[in-house]
XYZ file of C-alpha atoms in Angstrom:
190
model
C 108.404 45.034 125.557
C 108.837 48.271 123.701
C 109.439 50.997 126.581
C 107.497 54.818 125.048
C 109.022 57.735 124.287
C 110.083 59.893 126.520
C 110.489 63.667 125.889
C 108.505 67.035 124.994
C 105.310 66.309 123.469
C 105.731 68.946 121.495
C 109.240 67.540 119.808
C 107.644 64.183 119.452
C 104.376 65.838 117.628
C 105.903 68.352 115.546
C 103.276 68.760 112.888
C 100.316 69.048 115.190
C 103.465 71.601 116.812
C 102.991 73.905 113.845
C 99.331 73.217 113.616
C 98.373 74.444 116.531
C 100.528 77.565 116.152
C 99.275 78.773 113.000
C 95.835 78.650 114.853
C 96.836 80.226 117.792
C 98.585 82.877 115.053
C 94.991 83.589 113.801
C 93.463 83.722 117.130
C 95.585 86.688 117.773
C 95.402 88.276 114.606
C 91.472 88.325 113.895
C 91.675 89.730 117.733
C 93.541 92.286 117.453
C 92.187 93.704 113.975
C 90.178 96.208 115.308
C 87.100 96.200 113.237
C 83.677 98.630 113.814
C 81.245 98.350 116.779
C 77.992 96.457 116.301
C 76.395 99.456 118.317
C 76.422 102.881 118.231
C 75.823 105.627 120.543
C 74.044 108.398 119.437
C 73.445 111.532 121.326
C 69.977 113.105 121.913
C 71.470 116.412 122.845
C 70.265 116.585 126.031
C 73.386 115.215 127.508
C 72.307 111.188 127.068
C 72.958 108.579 124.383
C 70.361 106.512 122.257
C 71.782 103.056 121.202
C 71.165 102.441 117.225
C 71.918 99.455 115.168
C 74.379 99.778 112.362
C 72.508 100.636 109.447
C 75.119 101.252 105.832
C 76.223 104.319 107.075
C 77.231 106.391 103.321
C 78.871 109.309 103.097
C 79.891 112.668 100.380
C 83.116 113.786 99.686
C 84.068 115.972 102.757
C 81.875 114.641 105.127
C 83.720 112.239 107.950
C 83.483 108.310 107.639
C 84.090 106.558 110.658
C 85.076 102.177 110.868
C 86.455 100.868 113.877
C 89.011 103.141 114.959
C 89.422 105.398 112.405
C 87.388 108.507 110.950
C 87.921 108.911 107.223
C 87.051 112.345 105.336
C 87.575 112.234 101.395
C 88.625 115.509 100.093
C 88.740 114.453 96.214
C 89.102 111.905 93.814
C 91.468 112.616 90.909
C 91.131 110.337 88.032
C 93.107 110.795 84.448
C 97.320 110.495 85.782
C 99.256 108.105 83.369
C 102.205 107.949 86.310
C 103.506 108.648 89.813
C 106.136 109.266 91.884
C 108.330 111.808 93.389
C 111.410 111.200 91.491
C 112.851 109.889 88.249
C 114.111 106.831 90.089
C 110.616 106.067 91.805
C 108.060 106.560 89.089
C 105.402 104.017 88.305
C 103.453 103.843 85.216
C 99.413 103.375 85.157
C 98.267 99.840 83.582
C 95.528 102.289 82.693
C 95.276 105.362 84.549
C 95.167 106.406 87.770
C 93.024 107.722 90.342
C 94.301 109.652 93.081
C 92.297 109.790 96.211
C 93.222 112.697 98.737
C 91.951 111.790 102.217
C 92.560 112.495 105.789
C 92.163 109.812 108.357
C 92.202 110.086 112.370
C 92.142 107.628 114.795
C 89.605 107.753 117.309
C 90.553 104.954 119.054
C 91.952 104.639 122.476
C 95.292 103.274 121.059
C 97.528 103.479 118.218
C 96.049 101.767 114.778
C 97.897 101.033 111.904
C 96.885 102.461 108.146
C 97.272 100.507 105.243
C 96.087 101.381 101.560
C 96.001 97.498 100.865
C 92.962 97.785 102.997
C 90.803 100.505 100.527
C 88.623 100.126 97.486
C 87.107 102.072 95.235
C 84.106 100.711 93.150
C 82.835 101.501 89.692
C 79.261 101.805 88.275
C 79.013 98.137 87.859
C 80.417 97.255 91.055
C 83.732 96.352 90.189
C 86.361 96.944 92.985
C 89.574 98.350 92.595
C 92.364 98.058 94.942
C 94.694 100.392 95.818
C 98.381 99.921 94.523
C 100.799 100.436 97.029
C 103.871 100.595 94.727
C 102.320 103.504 93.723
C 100.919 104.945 96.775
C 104.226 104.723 98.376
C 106.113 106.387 95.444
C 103.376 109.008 95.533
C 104.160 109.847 99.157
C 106.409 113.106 99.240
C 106.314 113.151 103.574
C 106.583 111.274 106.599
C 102.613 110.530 106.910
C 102.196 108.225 104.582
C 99.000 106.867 103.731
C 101.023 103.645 102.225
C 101.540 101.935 105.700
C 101.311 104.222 108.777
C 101.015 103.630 112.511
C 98.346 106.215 113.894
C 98.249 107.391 117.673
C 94.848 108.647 119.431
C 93.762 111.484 118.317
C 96.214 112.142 115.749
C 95.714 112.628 112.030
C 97.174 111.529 108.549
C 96.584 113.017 105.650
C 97.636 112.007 101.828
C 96.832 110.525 98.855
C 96.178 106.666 98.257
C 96.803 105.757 94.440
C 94.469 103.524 92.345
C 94.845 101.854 88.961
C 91.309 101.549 86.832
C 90.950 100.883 83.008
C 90.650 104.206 81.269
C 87.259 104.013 80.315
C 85.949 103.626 83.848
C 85.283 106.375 86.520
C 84.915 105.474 90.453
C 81.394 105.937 91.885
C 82.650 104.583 95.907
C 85.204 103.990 97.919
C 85.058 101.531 100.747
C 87.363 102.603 103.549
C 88.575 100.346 105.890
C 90.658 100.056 109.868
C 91.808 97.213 109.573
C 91.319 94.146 106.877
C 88.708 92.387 109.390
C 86.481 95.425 109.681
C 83.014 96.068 107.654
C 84.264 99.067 106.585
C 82.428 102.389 105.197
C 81.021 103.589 102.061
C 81.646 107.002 100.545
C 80.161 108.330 97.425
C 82.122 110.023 94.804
């Protein structure tokens, strides 16, 4: 008679192993992605809050956005640039052309939240989306608060330029601006 194994479970059962981490990977991740409230307060000015459902919030061009944790105000949208960059040695070059958009973003959270211009759009007449290029957005950043990738503390602000590539011909109506890649995110007309 054959006697059984004897050992870790997890060494004899090394695929479900891995299996079971990538889930508990994804667990953690979708958890911690921040993402907007369901409900927000609104105050009556009398000192107390109404609750209101989320409705598609839109905002201008200098009015503040806010998703999840952060509060995004567009200043402009530049389109027309064939290339970037703040030096000979990182310059990037426009498949078409490209579209510069000059924000400032805050976190309103209670803890820091982490920026990334992978997470923006911008959308055209049609709908198309555009995302960002971060190649480009990074060689566009002449400073320290870069709006490429940038961990964000309470209360404090960024401000910079995330870098777009659209055909020539075509001229953002939208942006979509997002906390994290989980969240709803929130529309801004251009």
């Amino acid at each position: 008679m054959k006697q059984p194994k004897e050992g870790n479970w997890f060494k004899r059962h090394k695929i479900l192993t891995v299996i079971l981490g990538f889930i508990v990977l994804g667990v953690i991740v979708s958890a911690a992605g921040g993402g907007s409230d369901s409900n927000k307060s609104a105050s009556t000015g009398s000192g107390s809050s109404v609750k209101t459902e989320d409705k598609e919030t839109v905002a201008k061009v200098g009015e503040p956005a806010r998703d999840g944790k952060f509060e995004f105000t567009v200043k402009s949208v530049t389109c027309g640039k064939a290339s970037v960059g703040t030096n000979q040695y990182l310059t990037k070059t426009a498949q078409g052309q490209y579209c510069l958009m000059d924000l400032t973003i805050k976190n309103i959270g209670d803890e820091k939240q982490s920026l990334l211009s992978s997470d923006q759009k911008l959308f055209n007449a049609a709908g198309q989306e555009y995302s960002a290029d971060d190649t480009a957005t990074m060689y566009n950043s002449t400073d320290t608060a870069s709006t490429w990738y940038n961990d964000i503390n309470p209360g404090n602000s960024v401000s910079g330029v995330i870098v777009f590539d659209l055909p020539k011909d075509q001229t953002p109506v939208s942006a979509e601006l997002h906390d994290s890649a989980f969240s709803n995110g929130v529309k801004v007309n251009l």
